[in-house]
mmCIF file of C-alpha atoms in Angstrom:
data_model
loop_
_atom_site.group_PDB
_atom_site.id
_atom_site.type_symbol
_atom_site.label_atom_id
_atom_site.label_comp_id
_atom_site.label_asym_id
_atom_site.label_seq_id
_atom_site.Cartn_x
_atom_site.Cartn_y
_atom_site.Cartn_z
ATOM 1 C CA UNK A 7 12.672 18.914 -7.500
ATOM 2 C CA UNK A 8 13.961 16.350 -5.019
ATOM 3 C CA UNK A 9 12.768 15.916 -1.655
ATOM 4 C CA UNK A 10 15.144 18.422 -0.473
ATOM 5 C CA UNK A 11 16.952 21.852 -1.935
ATOM 6 C CA UNK A 12 20.699 21.537 -2.590
ATOM 7 C CA UNK A 13 23.237 23.546 -0.562
ATOM 8 C CA UNK A 14 23.370 26.878 -3.066
ATOM 9 C CA UNK A 15 20.134 28.092 -4.841
ATOM 10 C CA UNK A 16 20.370 30.142 -8.081
ATOM 11 C CA UNK A 17 17.615 32.363 -8.748
ATOM 12 C CA UNK A 18 17.813 33.791 -12.211
ATOM 13 C CA UNK A 19 15.121 35.980 -13.868
ATOM 14 C CA UNK A 20 16.529 37.215 -17.157
ATOM 15 C CA UNK A 21 18.426 36.242 -20.307
ATOM 16 C CA UNK A 22 21.405 38.369 -19.176
ATOM 17 C CA UNK A 23 21.462 37.149 -15.756
ATOM 18 C CA UNK A 24 21.225 33.353 -17.565
ATOM 19 C CA UNK A 25 24.498 34.576 -19.750
ATOM 20 C CA UNK A 26 26.250 35.193 -16.894
ATOM 21 C CA UNK A 27 25.495 32.838 -14.451
ATOM 22 C CA UNK A 28 25.598 29.415 -16.360
ATOM 23 C CA UNK A 29 29.164 29.107 -16.515
ATOM 24 C CA UNK A 30 28.959 29.376 -12.615
ATOM 25 C CA UNK A 31 26.285 26.759 -12.200
ATOM 26 C CA UNK A 32 28.574 24.416 -14.089
ATOM 27 C CA UNK A 33 31.458 24.880 -11.671
ATOM 28 C CA UNK A 34 28.956 25.029 -8.666
ATOM 29 C CA UNK A 35 26.142 22.694 -8.619
ATOM 30 C CA UNK A 36 22.613 24.254 -7.222
ATOM 31 C CA UNK A 37 19.048 24.271 -7.369
ATOM 32 C CA UNK A 38 17.809 26.434 -10.311
ATOM 33 C CA UNK A 39 15.159 28.663 -9.608
ATOM 34 C CA UNK A 40 13.494 31.017 -12.361
ATOM 35 C CA UNK A 41 11.276 33.382 -11.696
ATOM 36 C CA UNK A 42 9.991 33.501 -15.324
ATOM 37 C CA UNK A 43 11.078 37.074 -16.208
ATOM 38 C CA UNK A 44 12.419 36.234 -19.362
ATOM 39 C CA UNK A 45 11.990 32.742 -21.542
ATOM 40 C CA UNK A 46 15.131 31.216 -21.133
ATOM 41 C CA UNK A 47 14.704 28.065 -23.634
ATOM 42 C CA UNK A 48 16.467 29.297 -26.362
ATOM 43 C CA UNK A 49 19.598 30.122 -24.609
ATOM 44 C CA UNK A 50 19.489 26.926 -22.332
ATOM 45 C CA UNK A 51 19.072 25.232 -25.591
ATOM 46 C CA UNK A 52 21.827 26.887 -27.297
ATOM 47 C CA UNK A 53 24.411 25.948 -24.553
ATOM 48 C CA UNK A 54 23.429 22.581 -23.771
ATOM 49 C CA UNK A 55 22.541 23.890 -19.673
ATOM 50 C CA UNK A 56 20.396 22.257 -17.381
ATOM 51 C CA UNK A 57 16.341 23.310 -17.086
ATOM 52 C CA UNK A 58 15.186 25.119 -13.838
ATOM 53 C CA UNK A 59 14.309 22.821 -11.053
ATOM 54 C CA UNK A 60 11.488 25.579 -10.243
ATOM 55 C CA UNK A 61 9.485 28.028 -12.205
ATOM 56 C CA UNK A 62 8.008 30.380 -10.169
ATOM 57 C CA UNK A 63 5.868 32.029 -13.016
ATOM 58 C CA UNK A 64 5.233 31.168 -16.786
ATOM 59 C CA UNK A 65 7.485 32.984 -18.632
ATOM 60 C CA UNK A 66 6.914 35.121 -21.743
ATOM 61 C CA UNK A 67 6.012 33.579 -25.035
ATOM 62 C CA UNK A 68 9.368 32.558 -27.199
ATOM 63 C CA UNK A 69 10.324 36.040 -28.815
ATOM 64 C CA UNK A 70 8.770 38.435 -26.680
ATOM 65 C CA UNK A 71 11.146 40.329 -24.264
ATOM 66 C CA UNK A 72 9.283 40.885 -21.530
ATOM 67 C CA UNK A 73 5.674 40.089 -20.602
ATOM 68 C CA UNK A 74 5.200 43.728 -19.280
ATOM 69 C CA UNK A 75 7.703 45.759 -21.622
ATOM 70 C CA UNK A 76 6.530 49.730 -21.238
ATOM 71 C CA UNK A 77 3.916 48.857 -18.339
ATOM 72 C CA UNK A 78 5.471 49.888 -14.879
ATOM 73 C CA UNK A 79 2.484 49.333 -12.959
ATOM 74 C CA UNK A 80 2.180 45.705 -14.285
ATOM 75 C CA UNK A 81 6.080 45.099 -13.872
ATOM 76 C CA UNK A 82 5.893 46.390 -10.027
ATOM 77 C CA UNK A 83 2.760 43.918 -9.264
ATOM 78 C CA UNK A 84 5.047 41.248 -10.826
ATOM 79 C CA UNK A 85 7.971 42.180 -8.761
ATOM 80 C CA UNK A 86 6.073 42.201 -5.743
ATOM 81 C CA UNK A 87 4.316 38.839 -6.564
ATOM 82 C CA UNK A 88 7.842 37.250 -7.359
ATOM 83 C CA UNK A 89 9.128 38.395 -3.677
ATOM 84 C CA UNK A 90 6.666 36.439 -2.263
ATOM 85 C CA UNK A 91 6.915 33.334 -3.976
ATOM 86 C CA UNK A 92 10.467 33.291 -3.878
ATOM 87 C CA UNK A 93 10.410 33.629 -0.023
ATOM 88 C CA UNK A 94 7.767 30.733 0.594
ATOM 89 C CA UNK A 95 10.384 28.692 -1.733
ATOM 90 C CA UNK A 96 13.103 29.307 0.391
ATOM 91 C CA UNK A 97 11.287 29.423 3.646
ATOM 92 C CA UNK A 98 10.094 25.394 2.755
ATOM 93 C CA UNK A 99 13.085 24.566 1.547
ATOM 94 C CA UNK A 100 16.084 26.307 3.369
ATOM 95 C CA UNK A 101 18.876 26.245 0.907
ATOM 96 C CA UNK A 102 22.226 27.421 2.725
ATOM 97 C CA UNK A 103 22.915 30.181 0.633
ATOM 98 C CA UNK A 104 20.754 31.716 -2.216
ATOM 99 C CA UNK A 105 22.971 33.267 -5.389
ATOM 100 C CA UNK A 106 21.496 36.204 -7.637
ATOM 101 C CA UNK A 107 23.012 38.290 -9.919
ATOM 102 C CA UNK A 108 23.105 41.374 -11.504
ATOM 103 C CA UNK A 109 20.214 44.454 -11.296
ATOM 104 C CA UNK A 110 16.723 43.332 -12.594
ATOM 105 C CA UNK A 111 13.687 42.780 -10.944
ATOM 106 C CA UNK A 112 14.438 39.259 -10.299
ATOM 107 C CA UNK A 113 17.751 40.396 -8.664
ATOM 108 C CA UNK A 114 16.014 42.831 -5.771
ATOM 109 C CA UNK A 115 12.903 40.348 -5.410
ATOM 110 C CA UNK A 116 15.478 37.589 -4.913
ATOM 111 C CA UNK A 117 17.873 39.780 -2.542
ATOM 112 C CA UNK A 118 14.583 40.803 -0.510
ATOM 113 C CA UNK A 119 12.973 37.318 -0.190
ATOM 114 C CA UNK A 120 16.586 36.058 1.009
ATOM 115 C CA UNK A 121 16.867 38.797 3.562
ATOM 116 C CA UNK A 122 13.152 38.129 4.891
ATOM 117 C CA UNK A 123 13.484 34.552 5.153
ATOM 118 C CA UNK A 124 16.901 35.073 7.015
ATOM 119 C CA UNK A 125 18.932 33.130 4.348
ATOM 120 C CA UNK A 126 22.847 33.938 3.623
ATOM 121 C CA UNK A 127 22.901 35.383 0.110
ATOM 122 C CA UNK A 128 25.783 35.947 -2.458
ATOM 123 C CA UNK A 129 25.589 39.134 -4.743
ATOM 124 C CA UNK A 130 27.438 37.941 -8.022
ATOM 125 C CA UNK A 131 28.279 41.904 -10.030
ATOM 126 C CA UNK A 132 28.209 43.526 -7.104
ATOM 127 C CA UNK A 133 29.425 46.738 -6.454
ATOM 128 C CA UNK A 134 28.400 48.277 -9.760
ATOM 129 C CA UNK A 135 27.333 52.327 -9.598
ATOM 130 C CA UNK A 136 26.798 55.327 -11.606
ATOM 131 C CA UNK A 137 25.725 56.940 -8.868
ATOM 132 C CA UNK A 138 22.905 58.401 -10.089
ATOM 133 C CA UNK A 139 19.254 56.845 -9.350
ATOM 134 C CA UNK A 140 17.644 57.714 -12.462
ATOM 135 C CA UNK A 141 20.107 56.740 -14.780
ATOM 136 C CA UNK A 142 20.252 53.683 -15.490
ATOM 137 C CA UNK A 143 16.624 53.501 -13.746
ATOM 138 C CA UNK A 144 15.679 51.599 -12.207
ATOM 139 C CA UNK A 145 18.567 49.338 -11.912
ATOM 140 C CA UNK A 146 20.727 51.633 -9.754
ATOM 141 C CA UNK A 147 18.253 51.087 -7.052
ATOM 142 C CA UNK A 148 18.171 47.272 -7.544
ATOM 143 C CA UNK A 149 21.907 46.808 -7.576
ATOM 144 C CA UNK A 150 21.915 48.765 -3.972
ATOM 145 C CA UNK A 151 19.218 46.749 -2.829
ATOM 146 C CA UNK A 152 20.816 43.533 -4.000
ATOM 147 C CA UNK A 153 24.268 44.596 -2.280
ATOM 148 C CA UNK A 154 22.507 45.659 0.974
ATOM 149 C CA UNK A 155 20.858 42.512 1.049
ATOM 150 C CA UNK A 156 23.961 40.251 0.835
ATOM 151 C CA UNK A 157 26.317 38.642 3.037
ATOM 152 C CA UNK A 158 28.877 37.683 0.107
ATOM 153 C CA UNK A 159 29.629 40.475 -2.319
ATOM 154 C CA UNK A 160 31.571 39.626 -5.320
ATOM 155 C CA UNK A 161 32.651 42.587 -7.438
ATOM 156 C CA UNK A 162 33.561 42.429 -11.336
ATOM 157 C CA UNK A 163 36.296 44.975 -10.859
ATOM 158 C CA UNK A 164 38.530 46.842 -8.308
ATOM 159 C CA UNK A 165 36.584 49.806 -8.694
ATOM 160 C CA UNK A 166 33.358 48.117 -7.641
ATOM 161 C CA UNK A 167 35.306 46.847 -4.900
ATOM 162 C CA UNK A 168 35.890 50.245 -3.678
ATOM 163 C CA UNK A 169 32.034 51.269 -4.486
ATOM 164 C CA UNK A 170 31.293 48.471 -1.925
ATOM 165 C CA UNK A 171 33.902 49.181 0.618
ATOM 166 C CA UNK A 172 32.776 53.000 0.856
ATOM 167 C CA UNK A 173 29.076 51.858 1.420
ATOM 168 C CA UNK A 174 28.943 48.023 2.953
ATOM 169 C CA UNK A 175 28.310 47.753 6.748
ATOM 170 C CA UNK A 176 31.094 45.550 8.822
ATOM 171 C CA UNK A 177 30.702 41.875 8.656
ATOM 172 C CA UNK A 178 30.073 41.689 4.955
ATOM 173 C CA UNK A 179 33.013 39.592 2.705
ATOM 174 C CA UNK A 180 33.792 41.448 -0.534
ATOM 175 C CA UNK A 181 36.089 40.300 -3.231
ATOM 176 C CA UNK A 182 36.590 41.172 -6.745
ATOM 177 C CA UNK A 183 36.595 38.263 -8.717
ATOM 178 C CA UNK A 184 36.270 39.325 -12.185
ATOM 179 C CA UNK A 185 33.040 39.220 -14.363
ATOM 180 C CA UNK A 186 31.759 35.964 -15.596
ATOM 181 C CA UNK A 187 30.595 37.514 -18.933
ATOM 182 C CA UNK A 188 34.177 36.924 -20.037
ATOM 183 C CA UNK A 189 33.558 33.015 -20.067
ATOM 184 C CA UNK A 190 29.947 33.466 -21.347
ATOM 185 C CA UNK A 191 31.313 35.268 -24.243
ATOM 186 C CA UNK A 192 33.532 33.247 -25.127
ATOM 187 C CA UNK A 193 31.941 30.139 -25.127
ATOM 188 C CA UNK A 194 29.383 31.720 -27.343
ATOM 189 C CA UNK A 195 31.834 32.962 -29.833
ATOM 190 C CA UNK A 196 33.492 29.166 -29.952
ATOM 191 C CA UNK A 197 29.969 28.183 -30.491
ATOM 192 C CA UNK A 198 29.570 30.891 -33.071
ATOM 193 C CA UNK A 199 32.456 29.778 -35.387
ATOM 194 C CA UNK A 200 30.974 26.157 -35.703
ATOM 195 C CA UNK A 201 28.102 27.130 -37.651
ATOM 196 C CA UNK A 202 27.130 29.484 -40.684
ATOM 197 C CA UNK A 203 26.657 33.066 -39.822
ATOM 198 C CA UNK A 204 25.431 35.670 -41.783
ATOM 199 C CA UNK A 205 28.117 38.318 -40.789
ATOM 200 C CA UNK A 206 29.147 41.065 -43.559
ATOM 201 C CA UNK A 207 32.559 40.748 -45.137
ATOM 202 C CA UNK A 208 32.800 44.316 -45.126
ATOM 203 C CA UNK A 209 34.022 46.537 -42.342
ATOM 204 C CA UNK A 210 30.568 47.571 -40.669
ATOM 205 C CA UNK A 211 29.107 49.245 -37.251
ATOM 206 C CA UNK A 212 26.512 48.192 -34.749
ATOM 207 C CA UNK A 213 23.562 50.060 -33.572
ATOM 208 C CA UNK A 214 21.450 48.767 -30.597
ATOM 209 C CA UNK A 215 19.311 50.789 -27.827
ATOM 210 C CA UNK A 216 16.204 50.346 -25.708
ATOM 211 C CA UNK A 217 16.231 51.904 -22.381
ATOM 212 C CA UNK A 218 13.353 53.600 -21.147
ATOM 213 C CA UNK A 219 15.348 56.877 -20.338
ATOM 214 C CA UNK A 220 16.612 56.996 -23.523
ATOM 215 C CA UNK A 221 13.365 55.966 -25.939
ATOM 216 C CA UNK A 222 11.117 58.430 -23.727
ATOM 217 C CA UNK A 223 13.378 61.533 -24.727
ATOM 218 C CA UNK A 224 12.949 63.040 -27.916
ATOM 219 C CA UNK A 225 16.588 64.999 -27.874
ATOM 220 C CA UNK A 226 18.591 61.910 -26.700
ATOM 221 C CA UNK A 227 16.743 60.094 -29.766
ATOM 222 C CA UNK A 228 17.548 62.994 -32.290
ATOM 223 C CA UNK A 229 21.114 62.888 -31.045
ATOM 224 C CA UNK A 230 21.980 59.052 -31.849
ATOM 225 C CA UNK A 231 20.289 59.261 -34.990
ATOM 226 C CA UNK A 232 22.766 62.424 -35.615
ATOM 227 C CA UNK A 233 25.222 60.536 -34.522
ATOM 228 C CA UNK A 234 24.527 57.481 -36.645
ATOM 229 C CA UNK A 235 24.557 59.638 -39.587
ATOM 230 C CA UNK A 236 28.161 60.498 -39.441
ATOM 231 C CA UNK A 237 29.356 57.029 -39.541
ATOM 232 C CA UNK A 238 30.859 56.311 -42.874
ATOM 233 C CA UNK A 239 30.572 52.593 -42.892
ATOM 234 C CA UNK A 240 27.536 50.139 -43.088
ATOM 235 C CA UNK A 241 25.582 50.426 -39.981
ATOM 236 C CA UNK A 242 23.636 47.579 -38.751
ATOM 237 C CA UNK A 243 20.765 48.100 -36.458
ATOM 238 C CA UNK A 244 19.695 45.396 -33.955
ATOM 239 C CA UNK A 245 16.197 46.693 -33.127
ATOM 240 C CA UNK A 246 13.752 45.772 -30.178
ATOM 241 C CA UNK A 247 10.221 46.767 -30.813
ATOM 242 C CA UNK A 248 9.979 49.700 -28.223
ATOM 243 C CA UNK A 249 13.224 51.386 -29.888
ATOM 244 C CA UNK A 250 11.083 51.262 -33.335
ATOM 245 C CA UNK A 251 7.880 52.024 -32.063
ATOM 246 C CA UNK A 252 9.857 55.492 -30.131
ATOM 247 C CA UNK A 253 11.677 56.331 -33.585
ATOM 248 C CA UNK A 254 8.267 56.717 -35.077
ATOM 249 C CA UNK A 255 6.606 58.515 -32.448
ATOM 250 C CA UNK A 256 9.271 61.301 -32.668
ATOM 251 C CA UNK A 257 9.159 61.180 -36.227
ATOM 252 C CA UNK A 258 12.673 59.568 -36.584
ATOM 253 C CA UNK A 259 12.027 56.176 -38.115
ATOM 254 C CA UNK A 260 12.356 57.061 -41.828
ATOM 255 C CA UNK A 261 15.632 59.449 -41.491
ATOM 256 C CA UNK A 262 17.168 56.322 -39.354
ATOM 257 C CA UNK A 263 15.997 53.718 -42.125
ATOM 258 C CA UNK A 264 17.582 55.756 -44.663
ATOM 259 C CA UNK A 265 21.212 55.150 -42.816
ATOM 260 C CA UNK A 266 20.967 52.065 -41.144
ATOM 261 C CA UNK A 267 20.424 48.467 -42.279
ATOM 262 C CA UNK A 268 18.088 46.032 -40.403
ATOM 263 C CA UNK A 269 19.412 43.409 -38.893
ATOM 264 C CA UNK A 270 17.221 40.397 -37.258
ATOM 265 C CA UNK A 271 17.282 40.550 -33.470
ATOM 266 C CA UNK A 272 20.015 37.466 -33.193
ATOM 267 C CA UNK A 273 20.268 35.200 -30.477
ATOM 268 C CA UNK A 274 23.049 35.416 -28.165
ATOM 269 C CA UNK A 275 25.669 33.225 -29.794
ATOM 270 C CA UNK A 276 24.809 34.905 -33.217
ATOM 271 C CA UNK A 277 25.046 38.244 -31.678
ATOM 272 C CA UNK A 278 28.717 37.739 -30.092
ATOM 273 C CA UNK A 279 29.463 36.796 -34.107
ATOM 274 C CA UNK A 280 28.488 39.958 -35.285
ATOM 275 C CA UNK A 281 30.040 42.007 -32.454
ATOM 276 C CA UNK A 282 33.422 40.241 -32.685
ATOM 277 C CA UNK A 283 33.077 40.845 -36.058
ATOM 278 C CA UNK A 284 32.194 44.804 -36.325
ATOM 279 C CA UNK A 285 34.687 47.700 -36.521
ATOM 280 C CA UNK A 286 32.659 49.524 -33.819
ATOM 281 C CA UNK A 287 29.170 49.646 -31.657
ATOM 282 C CA UNK A 288 26.844 52.237 -30.334
ATOM 283 C CA UNK A 289 24.479 51.337 -27.276
ATOM 284 C CA UNK A 290 23.171 52.070 -24.108
ATOM 285 C CA UNK A 291 23.214 48.337 -22.641
ATOM 286 C CA UNK A 292 25.408 47.243 -19.761
ATOM 287 C CA UNK A 293 26.465 43.540 -20.648
ATOM 288 C CA UNK A 294 27.577 44.917 -23.944
ATOM 289 C CA UNK A 295 29.909 47.537 -22.414
ATOM 290 C CA UNK A 296 32.169 44.687 -21.046
ATOM 291 C CA UNK A 297 31.492 42.465 -24.155
ATOM 292 C CA UNK A 298 33.131 45.118 -26.545
ATOM 293 C CA UNK A 299 36.134 44.990 -24.041
ATOM 294 C CA UNK A 300 36.579 40.974 -24.056
ATOM 295 C CA UNK A 301 36.441 41.500 -28.330
ATOM 296 C CA UNK A 302 38.752 44.576 -28.399
ATOM 297 C CA UNK A 303 35.783 46.717 -30.052
ATOM 298 C CA UNK A 304 35.236 50.806 -29.748
ATOM 299 C CA UNK A 305 31.795 51.176 -27.940
ATOM 300 C CA UNK A 306 29.906 54.222 -27.808
ATOM 301 C CA UNK A 307 27.662 54.335 -24.771
ATOM 302 C CA UNK A 308 24.342 56.343 -25.670
ATOM 303 C CA UNK A 309 23.947 57.463 -21.998
ATOM 304 C CA UNK A 310 25.368 60.484 -19.683
ATOM 305 C CA UNK A 311 26.740 57.656 -17.149
ATOM 306 C CA UNK A 312 27.426 54.272 -16.935
ATOM 307 C CA UNK A 313 27.734 52.126 -13.964
ATOM 308 C CA UNK A 314 30.134 49.955 -15.660
ATOM 309 C CA UNK A 315 33.031 53.115 -15.098
ATOM 310 C CA UNK A 316 35.938 50.824 -15.238
ATOM 311 C CA UNK A 317 35.698 50.365 -19.095
ATOM 312 C CA UNK A 318 35.903 54.061 -19.466
ATOM 313 C CA UNK A 319 39.906 53.557 -18.068
ATOM 314 C CA UNK A 320 40.368 51.309 -21.476
ATOM 315 C CA UNK A 321 40.209 53.765 -24.060
ATOM 316 C CA UNK A 322 37.517 51.649 -25.933
ATOM 317 C CA UNK A 323 34.548 52.585 -24.005
ATOM 318 C CA UNK A 324 33.443 55.998 -24.846
ATOM 319 C CA UNK A 325 30.955 57.836 -22.850
ATOM 320 C CA UNK A 326 28.730 60.094 -25.485
ATOM 321 C CA UNK A 327 26.966 62.108 -22.899
ATOM 322 C CA UNK A 328 24.944 62.523 -26.118
ATOM 323 C CA UNK A 329 27.515 65.303 -26.896
ATOM 324 C CA UNK A 330 27.499 64.718 -30.767
ATOM 325 C CA UNK A 331 30.414 66.772 -31.964
ATOM 326 C CA UNK A 332 32.633 64.969 -29.309
ATOM 327 C CA UNK A 333 31.224 61.727 -30.344
ATOM 328 C CA UNK A 334 31.340 62.353 -34.608
ATOM 329 C CA UNK A 335 35.354 63.361 -33.485
ATOM 330 C CA UNK A 336 35.811 59.764 -31.805
ATOM 331 C CA UNK A 337 34.162 58.129 -34.900
ATOM 332 C CA UNK A 338 36.447 59.696 -37.207
ATOM 333 C CA UNK A 339 39.050 58.994 -34.659
ATOM 334 C CA UNK A 340 38.708 54.682 -34.675
ATOM 335 C CA UNK A 341 37.817 54.831 -38.358
ATOM 336 C CA UNK A 342 41.067 55.977 -39.259
ATOM 337 C CA UNK A 343 42.946 53.425 -41.303
ATOM 338 C CA UNK A 344 45.766 53.662 -38.734
ATOM 339 C CA UNK A 345 43.970 53.377 -35.911
ATOM 340 C CA UNK A 346 44.461 50.239 -33.520
ATOM 341 C CA UNK A 347 43.060 49.110 -30.458
ATOM 342 C CA UNK A 348 44.996 50.423 -27.378
ATOM 343 C CA UNK A 349 47.022 48.031 -24.925
ATOM 344 C CA UNK A 350 45.017 47.508 -21.979
ATOM 345 C CA UNK A 351 44.280 45.213 -19.158
ATOM 346 C CA UNK A 352 40.755 44.244 -18.981
ATOM 347 C CA UNK A 353 39.528 45.578 -15.780
ATOM 348 C CA UNK A 354 36.669 42.909 -15.614
ATOM 349 C CA UNK A 355 39.320 39.973 -15.654
ATOM 350 C CA UNK A 356 40.416 37.244 -18.090
ATOM 351 C CA UNK A 357 38.936 34.014 -18.488
ATOM 352 C CA UNK A 358 38.164 31.667 -15.257
ATOM 353 C CA UNK A 359 35.893 34.023 -13.415
ATOM 354 C CA UNK A 360 33.440 31.497 -13.203
ATOM 355 C CA UNK A 361 35.526 29.258 -11.479
ATOM 356 C CA UNK A 362 36.698 32.227 -9.101
ATOM 357 C CA UNK A 363 33.166 32.982 -8.276
ATOM 358 C CA UNK A 364 32.730 29.480 -6.998
ATOM 359 C CA UNK A 365 35.732 29.189 -5.024
ATOM 360 C CA UNK A 366 34.956 32.036 -3.038
ATOM 361 C CA UNK A 367 31.108 30.731 -2.494
ATOM 362 C CA UNK A 368 32.210 27.323 -1.348
ATOM 363 C CA UNK A 369 34.918 28.939 1.079
ATOM 364 C CA UNK A 370 32.147 31.222 2.530
ATOM 365 C CA UNK A 371 29.754 28.160 2.619
ATOM 366 C CA UNK A 372 32.675 26.492 4.669
ATOM 367 C CA UNK A 373 32.775 29.450 7.159
ATOM 368 C CA UNK A 374 29.084 29.693 8.144
#
């Protein structure tokens, strides 16, 4: 790092944060601080992005999702350490504005550290709410903390703006910029077209789930298997290691293996090509709900609640609430030969969100 930190300091920890932040970093230069929560090396190479200026802790080995998967105590200790490390750096370098994204441990740590250091902060993708702190957990808590500690709140949709306007104190700036995932997903899709991809030629569905509240509930896991068994086209399963372990623990691994085809957990560019070519998908994830709208794919949410409520208005995101019969009927509906995606306006905006975010941050910087 140079002698002086730039005007803007990006704090990024996870793969999902980086995917949504790298298009913004191309629009607005700043110091890139990596907390080390995930290993970003493959994504940085894939997108030809810049390396971090600062790495606060060694990231996990390449190929491992997290250093503390399934270990809440270790995760909590790491997060507390992150607050201290980020705070120490910010107090030393004094950037004008700290920029953080989303709802991860790194997000929460960055927001607390910036507030403690009395430095202005911007939360990108602010205002998402499930309105229930246990699902998704702990992200709902992190989102609220990140919004509370930010001065500039950049929401991905009108609904998120409404959430913020009903919660935040006066004096905070709130804007609807759309979601930078649109820019990232389209760039990944273009890159994927340039390389050979092992995407099936026949119709297929995608399955991926990994959330703590899913994997620790036998009833939910059993219902997911029942839903997937009803699908009449091949289902490709992008399975995380903890998901496989949970299925085995509940005696469901052999059963689901009879239905699904294993798919290697691909890099982001490859996964976007899989998603774009699919007929429908099942997930309990977050960003994939937004990506499904970019490529107009029916997405069945393996949850009781979602913080991305705006997607439910499109007719393409279906909140299953683990209702097997409802889900089966919707599967049959979207797999009919005469079904087509409904006309809708993407609630998360169109291409160019990253520039809109950058423009808002620059305007805010000039006002302070």
